[in-house]
Short mmCIF file of C-alpha atoms in Angstrom, two decimals:
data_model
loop_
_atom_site.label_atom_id
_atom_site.label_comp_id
_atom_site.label_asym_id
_atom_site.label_seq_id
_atom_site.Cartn_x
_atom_site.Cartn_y
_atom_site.Cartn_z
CA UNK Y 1 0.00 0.00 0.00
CA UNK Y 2 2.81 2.19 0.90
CA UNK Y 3 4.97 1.75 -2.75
CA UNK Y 4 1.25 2.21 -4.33
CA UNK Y 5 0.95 5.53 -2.50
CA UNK Y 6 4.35 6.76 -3.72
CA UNK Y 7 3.92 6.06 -7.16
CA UNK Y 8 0.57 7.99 -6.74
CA UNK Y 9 2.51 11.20 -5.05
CA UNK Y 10 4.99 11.03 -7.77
CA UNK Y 11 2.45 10.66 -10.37
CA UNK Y 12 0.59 13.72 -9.17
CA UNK Y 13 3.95 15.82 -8.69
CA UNK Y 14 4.47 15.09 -12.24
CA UNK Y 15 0.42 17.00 -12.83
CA UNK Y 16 1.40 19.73 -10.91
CA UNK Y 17 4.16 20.76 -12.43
CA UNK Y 18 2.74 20.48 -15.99
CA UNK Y 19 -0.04 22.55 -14.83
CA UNK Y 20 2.14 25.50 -13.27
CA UNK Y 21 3.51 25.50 -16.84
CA UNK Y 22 0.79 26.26 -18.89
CA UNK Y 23 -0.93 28.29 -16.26
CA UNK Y 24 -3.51 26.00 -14.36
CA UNK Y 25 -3.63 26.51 -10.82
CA UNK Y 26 -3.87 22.96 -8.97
CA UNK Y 27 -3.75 22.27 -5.02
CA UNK Y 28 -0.31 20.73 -3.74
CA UNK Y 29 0.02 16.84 -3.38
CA UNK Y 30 1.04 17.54 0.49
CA UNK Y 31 -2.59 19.21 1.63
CA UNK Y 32 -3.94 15.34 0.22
CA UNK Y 33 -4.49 13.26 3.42
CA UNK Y 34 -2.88 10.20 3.82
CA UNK Y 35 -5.88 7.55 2.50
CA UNK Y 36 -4.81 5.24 5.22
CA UNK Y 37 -5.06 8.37 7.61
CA UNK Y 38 -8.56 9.37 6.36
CA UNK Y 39 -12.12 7.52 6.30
CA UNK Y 40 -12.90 9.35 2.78
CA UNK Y 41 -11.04 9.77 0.16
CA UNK Y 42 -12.22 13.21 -1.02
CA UNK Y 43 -12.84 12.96 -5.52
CA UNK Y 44 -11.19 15.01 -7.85
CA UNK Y 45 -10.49 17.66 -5.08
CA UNK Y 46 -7.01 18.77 -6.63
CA UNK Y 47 -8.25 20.32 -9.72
CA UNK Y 48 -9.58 24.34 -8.97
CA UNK Y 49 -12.90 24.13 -10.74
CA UNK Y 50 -13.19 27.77 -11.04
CA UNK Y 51 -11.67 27.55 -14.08
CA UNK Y 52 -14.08 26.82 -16.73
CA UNK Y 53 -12.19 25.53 -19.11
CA UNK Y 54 -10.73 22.76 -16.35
CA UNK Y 55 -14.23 22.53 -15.25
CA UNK Y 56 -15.67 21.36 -18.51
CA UNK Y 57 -12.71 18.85 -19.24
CA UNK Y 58 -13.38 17.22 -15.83
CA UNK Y 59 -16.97 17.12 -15.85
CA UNK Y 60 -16.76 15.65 -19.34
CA UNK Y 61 -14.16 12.59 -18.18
CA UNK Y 62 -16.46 12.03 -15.28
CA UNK Y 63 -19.92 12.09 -17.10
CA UNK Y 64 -17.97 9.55 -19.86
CA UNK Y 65 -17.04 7.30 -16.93
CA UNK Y 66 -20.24 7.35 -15.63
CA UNK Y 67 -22.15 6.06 -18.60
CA UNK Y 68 -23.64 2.89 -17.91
CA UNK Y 69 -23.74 2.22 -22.09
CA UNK Y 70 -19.66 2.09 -21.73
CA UNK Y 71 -19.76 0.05 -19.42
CA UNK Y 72 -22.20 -2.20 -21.19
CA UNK Y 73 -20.08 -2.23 -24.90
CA UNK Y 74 -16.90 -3.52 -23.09
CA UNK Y 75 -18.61 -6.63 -21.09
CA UNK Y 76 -17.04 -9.24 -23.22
CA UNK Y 77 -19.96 -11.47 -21.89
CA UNK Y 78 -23.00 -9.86 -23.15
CA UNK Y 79 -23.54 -9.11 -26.63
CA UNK Y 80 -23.96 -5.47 -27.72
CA UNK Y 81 -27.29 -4.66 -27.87
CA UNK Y 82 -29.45 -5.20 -31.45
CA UNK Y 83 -31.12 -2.57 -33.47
CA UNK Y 84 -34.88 -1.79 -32.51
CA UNK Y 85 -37.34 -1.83 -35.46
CA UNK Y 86 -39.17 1.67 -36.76
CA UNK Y 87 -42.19 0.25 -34.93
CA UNK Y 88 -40.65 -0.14 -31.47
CA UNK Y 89 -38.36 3.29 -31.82
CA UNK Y 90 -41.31 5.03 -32.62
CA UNK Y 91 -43.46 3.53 -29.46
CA UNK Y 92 -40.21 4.37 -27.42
CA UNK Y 93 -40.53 7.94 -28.15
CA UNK Y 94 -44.15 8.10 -27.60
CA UNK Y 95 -43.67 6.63 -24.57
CA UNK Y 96 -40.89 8.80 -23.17
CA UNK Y 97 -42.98 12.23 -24.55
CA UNK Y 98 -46.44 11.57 -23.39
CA UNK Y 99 -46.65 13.04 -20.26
CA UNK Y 100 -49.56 12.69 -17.66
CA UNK Y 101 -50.66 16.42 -18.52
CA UNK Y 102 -51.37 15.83 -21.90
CA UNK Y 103 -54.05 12.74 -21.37
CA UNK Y 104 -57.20 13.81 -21.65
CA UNK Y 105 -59.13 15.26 -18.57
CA UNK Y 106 -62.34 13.52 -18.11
CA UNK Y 107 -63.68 15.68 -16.07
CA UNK Y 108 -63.34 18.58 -18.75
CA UNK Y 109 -64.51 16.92 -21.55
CA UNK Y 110 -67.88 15.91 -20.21
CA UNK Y 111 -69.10 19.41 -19.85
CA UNK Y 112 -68.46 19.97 -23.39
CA UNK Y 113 -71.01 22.15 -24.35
CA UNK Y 114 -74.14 20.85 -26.61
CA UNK Y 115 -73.55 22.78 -29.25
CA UNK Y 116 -70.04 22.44 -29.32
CA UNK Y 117 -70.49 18.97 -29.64
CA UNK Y 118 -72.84 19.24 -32.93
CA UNK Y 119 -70.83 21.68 -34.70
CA UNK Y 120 -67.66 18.85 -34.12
CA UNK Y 121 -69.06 16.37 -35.16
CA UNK Y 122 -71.37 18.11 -38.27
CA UNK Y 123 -67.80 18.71 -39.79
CA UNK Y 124 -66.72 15.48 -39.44
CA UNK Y 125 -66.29 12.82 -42.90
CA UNK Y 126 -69.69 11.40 -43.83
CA UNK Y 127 -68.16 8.16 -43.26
CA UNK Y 128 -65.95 8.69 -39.84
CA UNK Y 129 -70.06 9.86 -38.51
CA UNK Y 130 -71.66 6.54 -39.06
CA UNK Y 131 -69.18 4.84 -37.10
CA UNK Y 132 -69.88 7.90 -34.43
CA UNK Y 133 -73.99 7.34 -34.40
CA UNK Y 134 -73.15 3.55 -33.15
CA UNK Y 135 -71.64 4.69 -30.47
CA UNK Y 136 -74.69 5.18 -28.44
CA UNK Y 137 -78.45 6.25 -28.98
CA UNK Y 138 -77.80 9.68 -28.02
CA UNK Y 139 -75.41 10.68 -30.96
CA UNK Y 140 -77.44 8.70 -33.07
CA UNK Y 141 -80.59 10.84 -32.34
CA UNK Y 142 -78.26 14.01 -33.94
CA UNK Y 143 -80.04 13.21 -37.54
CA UNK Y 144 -83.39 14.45 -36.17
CA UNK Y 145 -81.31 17.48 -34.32
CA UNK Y 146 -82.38 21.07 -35.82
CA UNK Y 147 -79.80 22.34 -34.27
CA UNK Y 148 -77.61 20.05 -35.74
CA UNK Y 149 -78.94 20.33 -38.81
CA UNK Y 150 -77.90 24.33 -39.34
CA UNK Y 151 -74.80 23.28 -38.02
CA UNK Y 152 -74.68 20.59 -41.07
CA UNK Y 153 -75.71 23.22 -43.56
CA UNK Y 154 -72.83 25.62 -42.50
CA UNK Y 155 -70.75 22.75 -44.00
CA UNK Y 156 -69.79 23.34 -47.45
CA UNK Y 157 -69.01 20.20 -49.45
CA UNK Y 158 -66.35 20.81 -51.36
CA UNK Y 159 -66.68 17.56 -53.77
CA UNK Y 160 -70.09 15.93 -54.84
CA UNK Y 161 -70.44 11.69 -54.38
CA UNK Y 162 -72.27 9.86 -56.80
CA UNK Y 163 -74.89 7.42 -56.64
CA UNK Y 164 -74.79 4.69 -59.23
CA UNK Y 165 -76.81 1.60 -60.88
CA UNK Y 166 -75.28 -1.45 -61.72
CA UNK Y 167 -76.39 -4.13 -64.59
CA UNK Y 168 -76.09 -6.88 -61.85
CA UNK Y 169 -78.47 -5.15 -59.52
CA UNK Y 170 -80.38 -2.35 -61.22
CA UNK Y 171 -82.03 -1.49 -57.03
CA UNK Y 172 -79.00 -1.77 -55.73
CA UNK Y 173 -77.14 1.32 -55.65
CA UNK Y 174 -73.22 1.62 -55.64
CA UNK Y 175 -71.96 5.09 -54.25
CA UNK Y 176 -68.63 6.60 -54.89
CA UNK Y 177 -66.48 9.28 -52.33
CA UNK Y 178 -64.18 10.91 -54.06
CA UNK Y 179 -62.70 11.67 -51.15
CA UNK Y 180 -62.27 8.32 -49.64
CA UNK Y 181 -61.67 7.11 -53.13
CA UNK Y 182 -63.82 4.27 -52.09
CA UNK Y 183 -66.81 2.28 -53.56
CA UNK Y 184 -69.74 1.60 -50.66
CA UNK Y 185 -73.26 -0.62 -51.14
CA UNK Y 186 -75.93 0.86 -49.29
CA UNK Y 187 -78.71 -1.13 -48.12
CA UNK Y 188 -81.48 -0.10 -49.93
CA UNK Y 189 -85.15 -0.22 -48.07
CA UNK Y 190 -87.74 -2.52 -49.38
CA UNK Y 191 -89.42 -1.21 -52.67
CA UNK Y 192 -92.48 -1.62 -55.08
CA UNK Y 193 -92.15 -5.08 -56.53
CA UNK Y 194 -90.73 -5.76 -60.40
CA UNK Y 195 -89.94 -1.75 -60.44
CA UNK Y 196 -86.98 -0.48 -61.85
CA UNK Y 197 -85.83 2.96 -60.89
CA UNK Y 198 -83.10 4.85 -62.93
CA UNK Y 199 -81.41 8.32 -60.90
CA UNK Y 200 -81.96 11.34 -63.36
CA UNK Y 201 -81.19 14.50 -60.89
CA UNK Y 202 -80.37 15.81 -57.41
CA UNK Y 203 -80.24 18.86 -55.00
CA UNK Y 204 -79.57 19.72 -51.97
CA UNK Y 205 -78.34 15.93 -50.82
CA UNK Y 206 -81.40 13.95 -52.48
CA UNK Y 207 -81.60 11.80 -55.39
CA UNK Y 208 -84.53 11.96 -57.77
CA UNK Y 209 -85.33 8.65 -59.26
CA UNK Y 210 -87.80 7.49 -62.31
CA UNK Y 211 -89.22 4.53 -62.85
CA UNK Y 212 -87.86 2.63 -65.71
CA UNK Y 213 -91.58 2.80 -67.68
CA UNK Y 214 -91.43 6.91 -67.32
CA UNK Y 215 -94.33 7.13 -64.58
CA UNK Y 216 -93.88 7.29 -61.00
CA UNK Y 217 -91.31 9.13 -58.98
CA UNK Y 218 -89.38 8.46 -56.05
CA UNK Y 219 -87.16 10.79 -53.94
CA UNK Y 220 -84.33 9.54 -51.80
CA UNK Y 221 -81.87 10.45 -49.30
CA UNK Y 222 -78.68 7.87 -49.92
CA UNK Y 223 -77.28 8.45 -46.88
CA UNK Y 224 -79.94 7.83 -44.15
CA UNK Y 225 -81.74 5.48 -46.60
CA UNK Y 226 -84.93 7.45 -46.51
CA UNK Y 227 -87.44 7.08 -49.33
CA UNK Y 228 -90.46 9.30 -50.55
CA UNK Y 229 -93.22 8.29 -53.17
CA UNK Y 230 -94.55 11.12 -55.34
CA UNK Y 231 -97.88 11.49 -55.93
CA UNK Y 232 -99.34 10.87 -59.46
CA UNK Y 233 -98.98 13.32 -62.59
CA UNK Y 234 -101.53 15.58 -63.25
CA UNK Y 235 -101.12 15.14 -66.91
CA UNK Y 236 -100.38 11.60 -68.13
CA UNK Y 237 -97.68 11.17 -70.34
CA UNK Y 238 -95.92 8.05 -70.82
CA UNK Y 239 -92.83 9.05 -73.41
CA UNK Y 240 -89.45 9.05 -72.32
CA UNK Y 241 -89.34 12.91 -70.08
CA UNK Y 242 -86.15 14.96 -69.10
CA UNK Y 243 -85.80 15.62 -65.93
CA UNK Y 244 -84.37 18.79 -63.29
CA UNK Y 245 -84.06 19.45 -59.76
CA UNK Y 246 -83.37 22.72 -57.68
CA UNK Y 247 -83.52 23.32 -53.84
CA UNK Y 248 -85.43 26.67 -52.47
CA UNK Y 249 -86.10 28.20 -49.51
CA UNK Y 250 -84.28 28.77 -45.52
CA UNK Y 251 -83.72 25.98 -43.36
CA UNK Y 252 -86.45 26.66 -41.83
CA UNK Y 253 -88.63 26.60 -44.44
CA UNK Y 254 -86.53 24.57 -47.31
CA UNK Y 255 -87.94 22.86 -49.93
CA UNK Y 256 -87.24 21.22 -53.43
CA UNK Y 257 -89.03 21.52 -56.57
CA UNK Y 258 -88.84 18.92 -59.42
CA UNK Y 259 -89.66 19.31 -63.21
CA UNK Y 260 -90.26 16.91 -65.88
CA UNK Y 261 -90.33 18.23 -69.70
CA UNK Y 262 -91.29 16.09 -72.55
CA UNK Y 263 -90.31 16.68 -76.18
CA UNK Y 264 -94.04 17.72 -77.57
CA UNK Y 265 -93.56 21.00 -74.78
CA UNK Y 266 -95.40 19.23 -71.52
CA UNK Y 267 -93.89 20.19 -68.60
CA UNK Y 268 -95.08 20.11 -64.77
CA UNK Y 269 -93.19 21.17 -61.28
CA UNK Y 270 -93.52 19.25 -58.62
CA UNK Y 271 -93.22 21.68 -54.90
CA UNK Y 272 -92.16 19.42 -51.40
CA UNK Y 273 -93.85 21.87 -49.75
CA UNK Y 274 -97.23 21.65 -51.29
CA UNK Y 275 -96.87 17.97 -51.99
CA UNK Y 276 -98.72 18.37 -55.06
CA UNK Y 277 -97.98 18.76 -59.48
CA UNK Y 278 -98.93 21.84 -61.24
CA UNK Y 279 -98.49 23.56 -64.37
CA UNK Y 280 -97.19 26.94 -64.06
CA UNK Y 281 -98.22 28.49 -67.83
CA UNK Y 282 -98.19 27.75 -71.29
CA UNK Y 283 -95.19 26.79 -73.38
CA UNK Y 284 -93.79 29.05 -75.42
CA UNK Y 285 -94.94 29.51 -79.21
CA UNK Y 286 -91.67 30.92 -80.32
CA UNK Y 287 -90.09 27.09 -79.73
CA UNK Y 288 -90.67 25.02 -82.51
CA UNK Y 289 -91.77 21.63 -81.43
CA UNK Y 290 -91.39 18.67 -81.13
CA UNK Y 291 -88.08 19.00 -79.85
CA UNK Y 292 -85.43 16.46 -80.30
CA UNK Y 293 -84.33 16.27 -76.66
CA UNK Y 294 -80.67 14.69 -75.40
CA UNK Y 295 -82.25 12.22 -72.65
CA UNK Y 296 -78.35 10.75 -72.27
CA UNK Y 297 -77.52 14.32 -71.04
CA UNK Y 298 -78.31 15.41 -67.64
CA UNK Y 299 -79.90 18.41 -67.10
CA UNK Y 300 -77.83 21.63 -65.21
CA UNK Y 301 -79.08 23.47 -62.74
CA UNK Y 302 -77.77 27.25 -61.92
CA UNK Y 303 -79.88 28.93 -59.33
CA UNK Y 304 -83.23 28.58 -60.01
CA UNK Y 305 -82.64 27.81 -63.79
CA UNK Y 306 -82.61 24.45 -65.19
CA UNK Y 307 -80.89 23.81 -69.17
CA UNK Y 308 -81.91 20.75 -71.12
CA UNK Y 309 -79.86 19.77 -74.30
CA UNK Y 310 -81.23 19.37 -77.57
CA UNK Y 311 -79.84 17.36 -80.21
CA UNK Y 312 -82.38 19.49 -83.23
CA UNK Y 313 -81.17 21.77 -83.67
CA UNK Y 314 -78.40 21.51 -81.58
CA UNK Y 315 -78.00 23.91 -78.49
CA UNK Y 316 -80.19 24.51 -75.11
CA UNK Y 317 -83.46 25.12 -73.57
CA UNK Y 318 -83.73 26.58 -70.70
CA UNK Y 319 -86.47 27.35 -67.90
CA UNK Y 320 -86.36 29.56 -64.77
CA UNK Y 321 -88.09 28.25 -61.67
CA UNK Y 322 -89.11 31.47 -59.98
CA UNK Y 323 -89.90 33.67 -63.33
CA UNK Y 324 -91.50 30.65 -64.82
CA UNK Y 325 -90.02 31.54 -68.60
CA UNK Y 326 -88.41 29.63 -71.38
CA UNK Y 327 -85.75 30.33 -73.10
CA UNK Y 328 -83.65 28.48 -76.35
CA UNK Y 329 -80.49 28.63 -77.26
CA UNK Y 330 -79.12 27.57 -80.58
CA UNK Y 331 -75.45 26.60 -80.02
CA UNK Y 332 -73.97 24.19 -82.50
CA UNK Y 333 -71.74 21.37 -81.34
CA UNK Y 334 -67.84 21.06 -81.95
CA UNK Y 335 -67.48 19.47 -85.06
CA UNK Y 336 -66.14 15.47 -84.98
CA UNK Y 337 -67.54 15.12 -81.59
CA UNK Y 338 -70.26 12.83 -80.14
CA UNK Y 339 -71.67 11.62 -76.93
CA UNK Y 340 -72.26 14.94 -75.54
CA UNK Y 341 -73.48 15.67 -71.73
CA UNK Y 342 -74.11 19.11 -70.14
CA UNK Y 343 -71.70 20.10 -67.05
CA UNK Y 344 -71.38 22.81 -64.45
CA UNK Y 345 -68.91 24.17 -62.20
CA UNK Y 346 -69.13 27.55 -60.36
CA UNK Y 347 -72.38 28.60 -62.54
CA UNK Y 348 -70.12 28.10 -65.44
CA UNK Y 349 -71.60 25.78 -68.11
CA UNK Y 350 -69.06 23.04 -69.69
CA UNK Y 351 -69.58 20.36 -72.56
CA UNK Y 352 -68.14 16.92 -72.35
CA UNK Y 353 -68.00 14.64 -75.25
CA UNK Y 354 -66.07 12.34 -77.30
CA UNK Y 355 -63.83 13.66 -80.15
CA UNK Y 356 -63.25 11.26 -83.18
CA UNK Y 357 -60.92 11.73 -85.82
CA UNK Y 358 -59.61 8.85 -88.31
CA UNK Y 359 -58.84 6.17 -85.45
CA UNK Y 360 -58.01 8.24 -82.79
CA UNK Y 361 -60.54 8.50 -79.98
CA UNK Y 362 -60.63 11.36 -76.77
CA UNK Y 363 -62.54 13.01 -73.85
CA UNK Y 364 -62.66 16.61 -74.89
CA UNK Y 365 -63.81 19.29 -71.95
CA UNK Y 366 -65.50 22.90 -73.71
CA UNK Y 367 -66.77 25.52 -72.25
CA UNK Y 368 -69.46 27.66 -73.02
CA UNK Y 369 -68.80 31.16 -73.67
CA UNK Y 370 -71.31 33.80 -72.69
CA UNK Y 371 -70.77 36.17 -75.41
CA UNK Y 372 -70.40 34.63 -78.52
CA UNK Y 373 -72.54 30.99 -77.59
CA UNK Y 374 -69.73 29.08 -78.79
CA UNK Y 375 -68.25 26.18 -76.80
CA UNK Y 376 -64.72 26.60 -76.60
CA UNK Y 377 -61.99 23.83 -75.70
CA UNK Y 378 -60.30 24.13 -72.05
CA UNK Y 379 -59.30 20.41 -72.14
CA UNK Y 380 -58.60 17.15 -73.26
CA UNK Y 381 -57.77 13.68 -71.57
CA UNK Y 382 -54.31 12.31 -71.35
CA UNK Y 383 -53.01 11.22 -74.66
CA UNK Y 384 -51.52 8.48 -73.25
CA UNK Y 385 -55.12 7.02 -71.51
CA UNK Y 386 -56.19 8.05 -75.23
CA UNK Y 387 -53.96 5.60 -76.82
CA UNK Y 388 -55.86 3.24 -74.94
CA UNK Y 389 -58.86 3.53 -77.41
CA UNK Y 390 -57.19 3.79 -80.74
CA UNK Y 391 -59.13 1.98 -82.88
CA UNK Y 392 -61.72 0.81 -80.91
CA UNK Y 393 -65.72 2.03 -81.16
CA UNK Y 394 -65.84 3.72 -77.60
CA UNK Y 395 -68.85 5.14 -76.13
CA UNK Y 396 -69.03 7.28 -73.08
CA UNK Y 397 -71.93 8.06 -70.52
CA UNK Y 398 -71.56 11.17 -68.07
CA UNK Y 399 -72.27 9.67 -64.14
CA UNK Y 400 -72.27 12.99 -62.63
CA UNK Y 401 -71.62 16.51 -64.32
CA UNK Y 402 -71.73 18.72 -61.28
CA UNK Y 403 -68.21 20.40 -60.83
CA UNK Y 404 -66.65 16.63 -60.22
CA UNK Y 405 -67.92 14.52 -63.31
CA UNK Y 406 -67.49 10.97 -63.46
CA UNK Y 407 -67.42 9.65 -67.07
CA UNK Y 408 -67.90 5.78 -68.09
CA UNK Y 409 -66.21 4.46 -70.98
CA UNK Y 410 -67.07 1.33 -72.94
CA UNK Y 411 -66.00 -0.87 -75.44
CA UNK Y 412 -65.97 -4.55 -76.28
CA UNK Y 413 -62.26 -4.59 -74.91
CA UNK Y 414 -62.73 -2.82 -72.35
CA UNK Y 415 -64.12 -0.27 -69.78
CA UNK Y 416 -62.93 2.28 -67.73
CA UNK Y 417 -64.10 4.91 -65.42
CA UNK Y 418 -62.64 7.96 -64.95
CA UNK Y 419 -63.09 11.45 -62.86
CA UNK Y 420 -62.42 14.98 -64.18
CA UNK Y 421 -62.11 18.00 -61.50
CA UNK Y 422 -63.15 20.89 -63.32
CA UNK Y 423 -61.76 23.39 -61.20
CA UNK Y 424 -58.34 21.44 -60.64
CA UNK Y 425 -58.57 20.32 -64.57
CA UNK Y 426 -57.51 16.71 -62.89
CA UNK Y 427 -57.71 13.44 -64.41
CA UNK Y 428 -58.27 10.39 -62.27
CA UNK Y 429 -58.62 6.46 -63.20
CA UNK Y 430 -61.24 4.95 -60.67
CA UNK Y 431 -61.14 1.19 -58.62
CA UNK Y 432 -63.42 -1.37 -59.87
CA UNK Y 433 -66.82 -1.58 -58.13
CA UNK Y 434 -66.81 -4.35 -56.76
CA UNK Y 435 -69.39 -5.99 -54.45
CA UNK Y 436 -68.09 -6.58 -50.50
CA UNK Y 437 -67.21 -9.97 -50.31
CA UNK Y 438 -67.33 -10.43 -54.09
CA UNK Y 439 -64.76 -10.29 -56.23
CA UNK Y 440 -66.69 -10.00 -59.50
CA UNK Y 441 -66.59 -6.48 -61.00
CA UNK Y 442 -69.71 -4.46 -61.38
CA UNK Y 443 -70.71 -2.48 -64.91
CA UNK Y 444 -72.19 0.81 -64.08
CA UNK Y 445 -75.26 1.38 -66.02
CA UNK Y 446 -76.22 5.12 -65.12
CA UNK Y 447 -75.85 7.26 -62.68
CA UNK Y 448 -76.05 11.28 -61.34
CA UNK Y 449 -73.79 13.47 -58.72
CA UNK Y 450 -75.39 14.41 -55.40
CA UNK Y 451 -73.80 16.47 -52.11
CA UNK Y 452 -73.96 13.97 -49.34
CA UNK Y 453 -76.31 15.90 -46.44
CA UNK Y 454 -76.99 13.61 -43.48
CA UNK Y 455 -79.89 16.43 -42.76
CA UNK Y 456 -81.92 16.34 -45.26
CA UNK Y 457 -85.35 14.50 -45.19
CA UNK Y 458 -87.15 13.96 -48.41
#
């Protein structure tokens, strides 16, 4: 013990002097007390920590020493340790950040206010709030709400869904959200037997559907599931009829009114309010009839206006709601271009059709211009989805033509569906519709856009 504690007061001699050197002040070896004269053996006492620079070079040895991890990489008898997957690094950190201020106070969030509540959840997706009305029977009781409701029709829906009939099951509906990018199969309620209905317009988050023999009317909600039965026609015609839908009125007292026009100038309007068909006036004399209506187009609907298309001669007819007067517009088509369907966005009235020329085949988007009642061409469909039906006899139906249209395009190779933003001018191949559990695709037949409103009751 003696010869260790010699080498040790040489050793530290040796420090001193190198330190007196270069201008570090250290404590003399002989103020040390002897460790066999002293219980403690004071640590690191000979350095002056005043001196930051010493200070930090000390603490940094010390801290080094002290790591257990060092100690760990030079067992020889324990492997060092293996790398943690993405999965548990990323629990590790949630784990070491969540504190016990940041859960959730329970007694807080039960006095959330009514209201509060509704206008959460009334912005929530249409799809994330029918997994929140299982929850329990209270927030499933929000549908027949009214305060919930305003709070529903503060919420602006930026993109419309679309409601869809398949050849396999002409009353069973497929819907589309865009947004989800998803295909869903409602349940649809229990319906006239052998009757075929076919969606030909919307408004204000309900479907208007027509029977497949050009009679009876039905109005639906595809969200809750909720159906309505018009009453009879006043006048009885049974030829093929266009169809148009606009929404009127507060939410307090909202309504929708429905119009059917036939080639030979009938025409009635259907009012929710009044529950009843009735013929506003006469039909113009300045219109030549009969008029060679587009029935593959939808109709548009701008305000209170409604435009049909008309294949003879080629152009629009249009009728306002509230002023109850006609108006025709003769606007000739592009030339080469068939399959045409009438389109809005913003109160802006588009064209969509197929352009032909030799053997090439594409979606062309035009644009009606105010001034001259010309349609004008804003865009066309990727030329390389357009090399896809070179040489083929394509034909395209228009699903939806309300600011999102979804167009269907068939052949006997194939068939696609596609989506155009008009706004975004964005193209966009869709999934397959396919059944749930099924794996056998499904052919859309027809179809028409609606805004999803959980709300509204036919």
């Amino acid at each position: 013990m003696e010869q260790e504690f010699a080498m040790l007061r040489q050793l530290l001699s040796q420090f001193h002097q190198l330190s007196q050197l270069y201008g570090f002040h250290t404590t003399p070896f002989h103020t040390l007390p002897h460790p066999l004269l002293s219980e403690s053996t004071p640590r690191c006492c000979f350095l002056n920590l005043d001196d930051n620079l010493v200070d930090e070079n000390c603490s940094s040895v010390i801290m080094a020493a002290d790591k257990p991890e060092l100690l760990k990489m030079v067992d020889p008898y324990k492997p060092p340790p293996t790398k943690k997957s993405r999965k548990e690094r990323n629990l590790g950190k949630r784990a070491k950040s969540s504190k016990p201020s940041e859960y959730m106070n329970q007694e807080l969030w039960k006095e959330l206010p009514e209201d509060l509540l509704e206008a959460v959840v009334a912005r929530l997706p249409i799809a994330t709030f029918f997994r929140f009305r299982s929850v329990c029977q209270k927030w499933n009781s929000l549908l027949t709400s009214r305060s919930f409701s305003e709070h529903c029709a503060q919420v602006f829906q930026a993109q419309p869904w679309f409601y869809t009939i398949t050849h396999e099951n002409v009353n069973t509906g497929a819907i589309y959200d865009p947004s989800g990018k998803k295909w869903r199969h409602p349940t649809v309620p229990s319906l006239p037997p052998k009757v075929i209905l076919l969606p030909v317009a919307s408004a204000g988050g309900l479907v208007c559907f027509l029977d497949i023999g050009h009679r009876y009317f039905y109005i639906c909600n595809p969200l809750t599931q909720s159906w309505k039965e018009l009453p009879p026609r006043s006048v009885k015609v049974w030829s093929r009829v266009a169809v148009g839908m606009i929404q009127y009125g507060n939410l307090s007292n909202r309504g929708y009114k429905i119009l059917w026009f036939g080639r030979d100038g009938e025409y009635e309007i259907y009012d929710s309010l009044k529950n009843s068909w009735e013929r506003s006036g006469k039909f113009p004399s300045g219109i030549k009839l009969p008029l060679a209506l587009n029935f593959r187009s939808h109709t548009v609907s701008i305000d209170t206006t409604i435009h049909f298309m008309c294949s003879e001669p080629e152009g629009i007819v249009s009728y306002d709601m509230v002023s109850g007067t006609w108006k025709q517009f003769v606007i000739p088509n592009p030339p080469n271009s068939t399959d045409h369907n009438l389109a809005e966005c913003g109160g802006r009235i588009f064209l969509v059709g197929l352009l032909t020329k030799n053997a090439a085949t594409c979606v062309c988007i035009w644009e009606l211009q105010k001034m001259t009642l010309l349609w004008k061409e804003v865009d066309r469909m990727p030329n390389v989805w357009c090399l896809e039906f070179y040489g083929k006899h394509v034909r395209m139906t228009c699903l939806g033509n309300k600011s999102l249209l979804m167009l269907s395009l068939r052949s006997r190779q194939m068939n696609r569906i596609v989506t155009y933003d008009v706004a975004k001018r964005e193209w966009l191949k869709l999934p397959n519709c396919v059944l749930s559990r099924g794996r056998k695709r499904q052919w859309i037949a027809c179809g028409t856009a609606f805004y999803p409103c959980l709300t509204t009751v036919p």
